[in-house]
Tab-separated table of C-alpha atoms in Angstrom:
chain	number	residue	atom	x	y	z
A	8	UNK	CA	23.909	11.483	26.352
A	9	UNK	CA	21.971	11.610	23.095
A	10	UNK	CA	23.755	14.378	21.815
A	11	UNK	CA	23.666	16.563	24.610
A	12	UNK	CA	26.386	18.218	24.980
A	13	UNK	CA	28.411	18.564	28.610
A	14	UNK	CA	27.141	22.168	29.512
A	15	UNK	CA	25.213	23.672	32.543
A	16	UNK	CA	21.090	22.739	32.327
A	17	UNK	CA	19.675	25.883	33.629
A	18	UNK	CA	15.817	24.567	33.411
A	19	UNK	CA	13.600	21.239	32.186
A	20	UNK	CA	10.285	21.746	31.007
A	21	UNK	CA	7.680	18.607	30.185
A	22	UNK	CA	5.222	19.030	27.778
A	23	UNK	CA	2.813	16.098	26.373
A	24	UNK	CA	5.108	13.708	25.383
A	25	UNK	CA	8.780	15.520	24.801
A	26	UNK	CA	11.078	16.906	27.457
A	27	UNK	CA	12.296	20.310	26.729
A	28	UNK	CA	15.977	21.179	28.433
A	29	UNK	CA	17.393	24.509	28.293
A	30	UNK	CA	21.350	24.962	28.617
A	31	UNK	CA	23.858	27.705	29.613
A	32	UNK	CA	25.030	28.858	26.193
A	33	UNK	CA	23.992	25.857	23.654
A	34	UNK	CA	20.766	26.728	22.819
A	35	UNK	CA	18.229	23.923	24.152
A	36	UNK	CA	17.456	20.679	23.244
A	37	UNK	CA	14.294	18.459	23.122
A	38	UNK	CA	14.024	15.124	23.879
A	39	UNK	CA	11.122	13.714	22.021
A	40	UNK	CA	8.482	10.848	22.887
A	41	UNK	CA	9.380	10.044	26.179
A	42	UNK	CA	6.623	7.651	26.616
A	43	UNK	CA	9.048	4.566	27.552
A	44	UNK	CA	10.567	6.156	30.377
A	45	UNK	CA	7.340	6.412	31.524
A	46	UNK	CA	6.010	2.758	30.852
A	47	UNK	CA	9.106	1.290	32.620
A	48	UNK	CA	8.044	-0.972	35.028
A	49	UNK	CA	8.893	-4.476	35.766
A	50	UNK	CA	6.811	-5.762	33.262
A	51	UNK	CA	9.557	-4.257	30.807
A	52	UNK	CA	12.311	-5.509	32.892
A	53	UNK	CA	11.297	-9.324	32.287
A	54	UNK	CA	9.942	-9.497	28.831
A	55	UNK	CA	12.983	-10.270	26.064
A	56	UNK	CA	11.042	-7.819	23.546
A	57	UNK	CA	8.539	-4.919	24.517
A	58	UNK	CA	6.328	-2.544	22.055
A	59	UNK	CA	5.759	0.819	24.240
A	60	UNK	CA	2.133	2.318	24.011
A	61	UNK	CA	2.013	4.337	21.656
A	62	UNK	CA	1.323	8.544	21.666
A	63	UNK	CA	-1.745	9.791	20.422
A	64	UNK	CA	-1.399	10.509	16.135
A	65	UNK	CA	-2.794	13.790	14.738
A	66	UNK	CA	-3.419	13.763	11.145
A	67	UNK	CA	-1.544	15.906	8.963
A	68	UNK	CA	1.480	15.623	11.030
A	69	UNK	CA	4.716	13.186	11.005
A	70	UNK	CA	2.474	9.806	11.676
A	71	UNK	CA	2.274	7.531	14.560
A	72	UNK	CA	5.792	5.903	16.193
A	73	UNK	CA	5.940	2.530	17.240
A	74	UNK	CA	8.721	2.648	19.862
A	75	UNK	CA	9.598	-1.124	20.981
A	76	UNK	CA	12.642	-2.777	22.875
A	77	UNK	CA	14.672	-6.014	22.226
A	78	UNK	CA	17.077	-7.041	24.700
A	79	UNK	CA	18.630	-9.903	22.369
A	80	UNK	CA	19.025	-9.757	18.364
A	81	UNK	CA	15.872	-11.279	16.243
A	82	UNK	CA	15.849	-13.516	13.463
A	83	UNK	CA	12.587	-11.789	12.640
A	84	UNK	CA	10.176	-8.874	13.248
A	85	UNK	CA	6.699	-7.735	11.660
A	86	UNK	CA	4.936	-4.872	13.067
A	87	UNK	CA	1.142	-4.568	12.553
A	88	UNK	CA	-1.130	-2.334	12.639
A	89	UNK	CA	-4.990	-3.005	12.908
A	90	UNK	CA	-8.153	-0.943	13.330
A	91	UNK	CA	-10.527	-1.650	16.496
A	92	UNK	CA	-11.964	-4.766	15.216
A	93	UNK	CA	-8.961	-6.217	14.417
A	94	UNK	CA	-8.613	-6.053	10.835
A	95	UNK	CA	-5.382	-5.290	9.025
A	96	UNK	CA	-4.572	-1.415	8.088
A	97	UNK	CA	-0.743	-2.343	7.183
A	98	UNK	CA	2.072	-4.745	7.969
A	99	UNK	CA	5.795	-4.327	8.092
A	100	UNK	CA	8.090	-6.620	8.439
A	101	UNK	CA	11.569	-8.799	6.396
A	102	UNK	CA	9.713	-8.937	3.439
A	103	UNK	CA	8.342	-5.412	3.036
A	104	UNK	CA	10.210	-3.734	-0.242
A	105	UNK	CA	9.434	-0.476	-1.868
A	106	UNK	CA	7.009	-0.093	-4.345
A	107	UNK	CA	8.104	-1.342	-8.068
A	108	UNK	CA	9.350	1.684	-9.731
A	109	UNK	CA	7.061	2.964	-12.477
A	110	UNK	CA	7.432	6.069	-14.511
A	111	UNK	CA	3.895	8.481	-13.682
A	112	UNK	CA	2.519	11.991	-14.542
A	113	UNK	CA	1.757	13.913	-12.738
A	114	UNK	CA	0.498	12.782	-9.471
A	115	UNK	CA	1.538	11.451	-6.314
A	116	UNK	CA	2.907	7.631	-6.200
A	117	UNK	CA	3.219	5.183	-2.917
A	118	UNK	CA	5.877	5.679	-0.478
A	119	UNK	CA	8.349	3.192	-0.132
A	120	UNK	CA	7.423	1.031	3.174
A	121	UNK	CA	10.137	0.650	5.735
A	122	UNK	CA	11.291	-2.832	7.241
A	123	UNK	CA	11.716	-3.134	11.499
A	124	UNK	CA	14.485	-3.024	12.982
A	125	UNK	CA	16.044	-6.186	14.372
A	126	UNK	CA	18.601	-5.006	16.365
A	127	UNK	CA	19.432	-5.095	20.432
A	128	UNK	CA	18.054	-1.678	22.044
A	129	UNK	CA	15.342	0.928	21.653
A	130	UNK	CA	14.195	1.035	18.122
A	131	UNK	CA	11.653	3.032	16.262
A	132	UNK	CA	9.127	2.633	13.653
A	133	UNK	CA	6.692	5.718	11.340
A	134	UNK	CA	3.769	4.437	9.912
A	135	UNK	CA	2.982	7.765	8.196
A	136	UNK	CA	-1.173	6.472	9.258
A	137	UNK	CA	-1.755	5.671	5.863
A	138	UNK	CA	-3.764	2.378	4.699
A	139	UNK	CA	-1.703	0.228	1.697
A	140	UNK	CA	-1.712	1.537	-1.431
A	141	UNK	CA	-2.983	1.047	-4.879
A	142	UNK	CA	-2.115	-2.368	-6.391
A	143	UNK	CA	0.235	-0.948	-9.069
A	144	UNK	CA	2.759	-2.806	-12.136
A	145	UNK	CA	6.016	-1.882	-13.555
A	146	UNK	CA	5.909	0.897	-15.700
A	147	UNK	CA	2.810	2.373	-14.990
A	148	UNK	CA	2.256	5.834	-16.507
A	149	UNK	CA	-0.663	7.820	-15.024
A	150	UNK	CA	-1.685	11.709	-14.750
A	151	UNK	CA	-3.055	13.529	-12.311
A	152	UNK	CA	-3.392	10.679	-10.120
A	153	UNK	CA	-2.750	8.995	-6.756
A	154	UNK	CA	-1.723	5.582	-5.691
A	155	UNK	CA	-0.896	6.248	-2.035
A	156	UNK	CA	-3.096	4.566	0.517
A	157	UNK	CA	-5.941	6.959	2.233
A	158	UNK	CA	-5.029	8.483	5.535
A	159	UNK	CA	-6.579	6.388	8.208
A	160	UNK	CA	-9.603	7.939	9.689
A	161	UNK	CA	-9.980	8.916	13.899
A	162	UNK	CA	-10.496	6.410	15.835
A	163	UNK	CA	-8.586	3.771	18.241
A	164	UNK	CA	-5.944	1.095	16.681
A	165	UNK	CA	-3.932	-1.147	17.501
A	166	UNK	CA	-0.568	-2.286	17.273
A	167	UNK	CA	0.929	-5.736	17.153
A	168	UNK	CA	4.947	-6.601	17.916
A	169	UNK	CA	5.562	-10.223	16.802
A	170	UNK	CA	9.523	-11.337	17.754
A	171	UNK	CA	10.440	-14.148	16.211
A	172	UNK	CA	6.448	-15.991	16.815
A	173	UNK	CA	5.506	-14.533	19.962
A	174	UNK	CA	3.134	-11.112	19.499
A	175	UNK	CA	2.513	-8.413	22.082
A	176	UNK	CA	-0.498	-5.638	21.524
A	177	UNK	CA	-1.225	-2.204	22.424
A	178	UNK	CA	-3.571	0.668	21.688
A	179	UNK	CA	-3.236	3.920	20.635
A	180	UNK	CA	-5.860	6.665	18.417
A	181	UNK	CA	-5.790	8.779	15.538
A	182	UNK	CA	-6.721	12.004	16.469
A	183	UNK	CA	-7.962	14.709	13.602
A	184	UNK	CA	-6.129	18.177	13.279
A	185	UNK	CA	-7.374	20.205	16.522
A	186	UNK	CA	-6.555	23.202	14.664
A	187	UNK	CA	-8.663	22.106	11.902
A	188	UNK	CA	-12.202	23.000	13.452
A	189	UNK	CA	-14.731	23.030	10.414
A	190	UNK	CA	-14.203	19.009	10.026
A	191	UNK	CA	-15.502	16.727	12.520
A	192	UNK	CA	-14.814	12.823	12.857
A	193	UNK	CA	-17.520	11.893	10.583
A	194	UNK	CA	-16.231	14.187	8.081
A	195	UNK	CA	-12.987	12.483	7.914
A	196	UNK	CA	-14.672	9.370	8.321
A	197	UNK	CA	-16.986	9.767	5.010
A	198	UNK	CA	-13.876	10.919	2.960
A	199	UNK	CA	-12.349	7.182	3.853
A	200	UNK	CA	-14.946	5.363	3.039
A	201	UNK	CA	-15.130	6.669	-0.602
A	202	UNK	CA	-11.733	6.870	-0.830
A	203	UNK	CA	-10.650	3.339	0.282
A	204	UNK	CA	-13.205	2.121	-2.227
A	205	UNK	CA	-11.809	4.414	-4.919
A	206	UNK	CA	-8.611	2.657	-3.961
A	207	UNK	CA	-10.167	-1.138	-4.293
A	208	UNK	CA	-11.584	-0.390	-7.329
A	209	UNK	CA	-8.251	1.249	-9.111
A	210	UNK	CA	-6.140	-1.802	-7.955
A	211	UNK	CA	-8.665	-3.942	-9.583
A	212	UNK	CA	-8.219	-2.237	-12.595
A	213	UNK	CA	-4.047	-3.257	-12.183
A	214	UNK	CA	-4.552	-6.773	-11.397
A	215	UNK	CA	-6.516	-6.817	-14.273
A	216	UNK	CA	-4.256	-5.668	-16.465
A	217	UNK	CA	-1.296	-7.579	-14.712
A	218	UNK	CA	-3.472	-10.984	-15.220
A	219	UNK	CA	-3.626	-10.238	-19.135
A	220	UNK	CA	0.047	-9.396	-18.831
A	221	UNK	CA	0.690	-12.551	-18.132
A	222	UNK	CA	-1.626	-14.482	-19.959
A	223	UNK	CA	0.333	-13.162	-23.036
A	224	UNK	CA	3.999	-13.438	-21.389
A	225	UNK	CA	2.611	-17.228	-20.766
A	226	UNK	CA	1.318	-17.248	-24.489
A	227	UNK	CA	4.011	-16.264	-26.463
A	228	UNK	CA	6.438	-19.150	-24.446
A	229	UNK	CA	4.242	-21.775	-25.340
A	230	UNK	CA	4.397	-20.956	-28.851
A	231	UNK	CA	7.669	-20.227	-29.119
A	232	UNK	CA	8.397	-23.846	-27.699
A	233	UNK	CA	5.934	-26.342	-30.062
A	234	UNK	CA	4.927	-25.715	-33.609
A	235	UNK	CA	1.085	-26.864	-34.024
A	236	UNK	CA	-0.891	-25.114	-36.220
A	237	UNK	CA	-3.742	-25.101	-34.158
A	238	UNK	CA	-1.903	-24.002	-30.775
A	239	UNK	CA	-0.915	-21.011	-32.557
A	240	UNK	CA	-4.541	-20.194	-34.348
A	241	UNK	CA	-6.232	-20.280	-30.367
A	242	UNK	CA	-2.924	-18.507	-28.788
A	243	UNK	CA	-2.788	-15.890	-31.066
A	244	UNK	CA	-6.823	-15.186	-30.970
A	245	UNK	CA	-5.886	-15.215	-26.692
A	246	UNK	CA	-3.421	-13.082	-26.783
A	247	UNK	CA	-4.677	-10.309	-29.618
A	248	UNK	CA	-7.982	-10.313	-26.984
A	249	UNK	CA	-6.244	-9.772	-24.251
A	250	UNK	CA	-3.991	-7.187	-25.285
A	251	UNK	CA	-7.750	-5.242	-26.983
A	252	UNK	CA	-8.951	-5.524	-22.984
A	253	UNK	CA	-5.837	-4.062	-21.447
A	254	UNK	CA	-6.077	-1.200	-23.907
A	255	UNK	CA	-9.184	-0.341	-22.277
A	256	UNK	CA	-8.211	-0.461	-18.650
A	257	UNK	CA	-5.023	1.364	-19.303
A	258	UNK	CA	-3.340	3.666	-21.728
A	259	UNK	CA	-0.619	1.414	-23.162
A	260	UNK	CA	0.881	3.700	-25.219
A	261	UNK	CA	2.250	5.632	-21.824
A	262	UNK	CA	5.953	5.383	-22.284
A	263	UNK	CA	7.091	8.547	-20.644
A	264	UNK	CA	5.584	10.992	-18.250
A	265	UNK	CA	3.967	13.283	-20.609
A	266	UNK	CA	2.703	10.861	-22.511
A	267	UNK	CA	-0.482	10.921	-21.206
A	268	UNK	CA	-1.066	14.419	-22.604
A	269	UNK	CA	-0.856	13.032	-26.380
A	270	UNK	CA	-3.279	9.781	-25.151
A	271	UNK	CA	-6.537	9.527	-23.537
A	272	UNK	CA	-6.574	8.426	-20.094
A	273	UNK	CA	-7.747	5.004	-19.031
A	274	UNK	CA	-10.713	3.547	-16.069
A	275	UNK	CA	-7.880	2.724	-14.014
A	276	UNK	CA	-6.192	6.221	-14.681
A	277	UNK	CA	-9.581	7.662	-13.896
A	278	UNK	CA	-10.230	5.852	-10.505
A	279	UNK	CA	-6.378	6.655	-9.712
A	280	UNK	CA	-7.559	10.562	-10.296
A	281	UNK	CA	-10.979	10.238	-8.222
A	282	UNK	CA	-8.846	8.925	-5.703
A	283	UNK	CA	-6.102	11.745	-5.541
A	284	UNK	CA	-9.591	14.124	-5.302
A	285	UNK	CA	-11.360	12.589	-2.398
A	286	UNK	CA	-8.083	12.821	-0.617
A	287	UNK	CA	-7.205	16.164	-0.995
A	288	UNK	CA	-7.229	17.878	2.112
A	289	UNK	CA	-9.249	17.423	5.417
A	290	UNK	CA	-13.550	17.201	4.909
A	291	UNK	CA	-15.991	15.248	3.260
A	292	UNK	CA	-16.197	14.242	-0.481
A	293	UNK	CA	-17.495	16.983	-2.248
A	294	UNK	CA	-21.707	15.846	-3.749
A	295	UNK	CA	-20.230	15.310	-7.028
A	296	UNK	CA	-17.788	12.599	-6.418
A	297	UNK	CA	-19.942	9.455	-5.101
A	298	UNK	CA	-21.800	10.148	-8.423
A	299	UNK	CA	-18.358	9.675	-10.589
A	300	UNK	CA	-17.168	6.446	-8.287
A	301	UNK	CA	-20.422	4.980	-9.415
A	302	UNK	CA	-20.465	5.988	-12.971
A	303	UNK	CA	-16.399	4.511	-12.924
A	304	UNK	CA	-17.135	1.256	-11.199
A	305	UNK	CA	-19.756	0.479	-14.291
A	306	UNK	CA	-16.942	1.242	-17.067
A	307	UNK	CA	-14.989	-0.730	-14.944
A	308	UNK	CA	-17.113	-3.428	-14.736
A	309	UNK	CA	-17.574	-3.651	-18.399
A	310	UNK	CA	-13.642	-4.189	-18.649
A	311	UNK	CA	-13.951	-7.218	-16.114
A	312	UNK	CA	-16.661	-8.775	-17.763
A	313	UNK	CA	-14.775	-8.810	-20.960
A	314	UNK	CA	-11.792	-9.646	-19.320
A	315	UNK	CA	-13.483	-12.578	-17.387
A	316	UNK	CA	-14.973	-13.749	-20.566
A	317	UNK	CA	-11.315	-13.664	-23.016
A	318	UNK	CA	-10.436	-16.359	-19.851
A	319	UNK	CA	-13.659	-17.975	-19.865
A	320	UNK	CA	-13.456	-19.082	-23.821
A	321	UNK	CA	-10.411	-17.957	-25.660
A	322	UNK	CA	-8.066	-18.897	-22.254
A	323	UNK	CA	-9.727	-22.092	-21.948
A	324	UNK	CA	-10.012	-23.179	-25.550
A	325	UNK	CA	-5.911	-22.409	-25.317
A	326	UNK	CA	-5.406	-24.624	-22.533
A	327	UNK	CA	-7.038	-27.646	-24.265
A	328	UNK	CA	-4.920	-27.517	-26.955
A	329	UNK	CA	-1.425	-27.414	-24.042
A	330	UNK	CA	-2.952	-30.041	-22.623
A	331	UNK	CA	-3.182	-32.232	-26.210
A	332	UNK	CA	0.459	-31.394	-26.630
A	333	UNK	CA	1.241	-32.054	-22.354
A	334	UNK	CA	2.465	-28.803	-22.085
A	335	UNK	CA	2.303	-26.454	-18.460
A	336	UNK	CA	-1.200	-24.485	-18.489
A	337	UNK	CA	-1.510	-21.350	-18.214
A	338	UNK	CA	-2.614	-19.168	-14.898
A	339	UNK	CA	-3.543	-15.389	-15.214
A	340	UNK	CA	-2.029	-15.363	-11.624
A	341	UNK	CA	1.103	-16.390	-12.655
A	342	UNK	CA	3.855	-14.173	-13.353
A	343	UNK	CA	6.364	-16.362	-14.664
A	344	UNK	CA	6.014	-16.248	-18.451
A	345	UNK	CA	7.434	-20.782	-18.078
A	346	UNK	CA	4.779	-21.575	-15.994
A	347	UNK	CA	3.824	-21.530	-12.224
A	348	UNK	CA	2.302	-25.315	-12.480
A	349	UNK	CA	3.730	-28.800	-13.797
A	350	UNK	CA	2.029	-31.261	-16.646
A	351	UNK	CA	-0.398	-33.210	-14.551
């Protein structure tokens, strides 16, 4: 009975999507999203798994609730979510994990992102109608910042059920506020576009400094595994370089939370910040803030360039001399600090 307990029902009362029932002496009880009892039909009644349409989303509530149905267990299930053209806004499914846990300032970090359900029955998904979040690393200290993904804008989406390789789609919107009557959709749409840029550009400040990261975890294995003078001369020059480039993309001497009120802030603390201000509340960017993702996205790009050229020359000249000796390259992408790669 879903918790209802055995009493009189004195009165039932439907409104949107929840079914309000009043008792004799308990109080009353609401039974919310009742959208699948309303989609059952005998399309339900012969498919093995079945995502429900979904309710309408307001921003600034709860998020939108994927209800689906399996009527046998699953070795697998990934739940998408995609914008009208099809694009992907954010995936769950067996491999999703919470975000690596890094010490921050203050600010507001990512939410961990929940797995599906593969269980027989009704089960039930939130995607709190936010976009994925900034790329981040462990042990990332920022202030005054934001690494959650922007709030999607209004508009229709769409949701994908895939159970165990075969997918199933439906359509639902994002609705802004009602109460909120000052903003209107382009508004909200205006603060996304800035802000999923400030976004892009703050996680390519991270996998910058999580390439260099491992360009010197990489580094200092080699050299602790053959003594040539000259493999040590180019690693050391590679390493000392990259560490100078990370300095300037991040504040490396963050080791606590309050740390960043003793060292100046970083780009990629900056674009965190811009971020955190172009989503703060419901409207458009205030005049000021296109100006400062500009003037941020040239510091940045002095940071890449130097980056780009540390792996161009000093990387490069440091991978000649592994090959000399037949030792495992090394790849910025890698994060193992033996090698992603064998001797060719």
């Amino acid at each position: 009975s879903l918790n209802l307990p055995d009493v009189p029902v004195s009165d039932l009362i439907v409104q949107d999507n929840e079914l309000a029932i009043a008792t004799h002496g308990r109080g009353f009880y609401i039974l919310d999203n009742i959208g699948p009892l309303r989609q059952t039909g005998a399309a339900v009644d012969a498919a093995d798994a079945w995502m429900y349409e979904p309710a309408a989303a307001y921003r600034t509530g709860p998020g939108a609730t994927f209800t689906y149905l399996l009527k046998k267990a699953a070795k697998q299930v990934t739940i998408d979510v995609l914008d009208s053209t099809g694009t992907l806004v954010k995936s769950f499914g067996p491999d999703t994990a919470p975000p690596a846990p890094a010490g921050r300032g203050g600010g507001r970090g990512a939410m961990p992102t929940p797995a599906p359900a593969i269980t027989v029955g009704m089960n039930r998904l939130n995607w709190d109608m936010r976009y994925e979040g900034v790329t981040s690393f462990p042990g990332m200290i920022l202030w005054g910042a934001s690494t959650q993904g922007p709030v999607a804008p209004p508009g229709t989406y769409q949701v994908r059920l895939t159970v165990d390789g075969k997918s199933q789609t439906q359509k639902f919107k994002v609705k802004r506020n009602p109460m909120i009557t000052d903003v209107s959709d382009a508004d909200l749409r205006a603060q996304f576009a800035l802000a999923i840029k400030a976004r892009d550009r703050a996680s390519e400040a991270n996998q910058a400094v999580i390439d260099l990261r491992n360009v010197k975890a990489q580094v200092a294995d080699r050299l602790k595994k053959a003594q040539d003078a000259k493999l040590k001369e180019t690693g050391d020059k590679l390493s000392f370089n990259s560490a100078d480039v990370e300095d300037d993309i991040y504040q490396v001497k963050n080791q606590a939370g309050q740390d960043p009120l003793n060292f100046p802030i970083r780009i990629n603390n900056r674009l965190a910040n811009l971020l955190r201000m172009v989503t703060a509340g419901e409207g458009r960017p205030t005049n000021n803030l296109p100006a400062l993702y500009d003037e941020y996205v040239k510091l940045l790009k002095v940071q890449t360039d130097r980056k780009d050229k540390v792996f161009s020359i000093d990387l490069k000249a440091f991978n000649a001399e592994l090959k000399r000796l037949g030792m495992i390259p090394i790849d910025p992408k890698c994060a193992k600090a033996e090698g992603c790669s064998f001797v060719p």
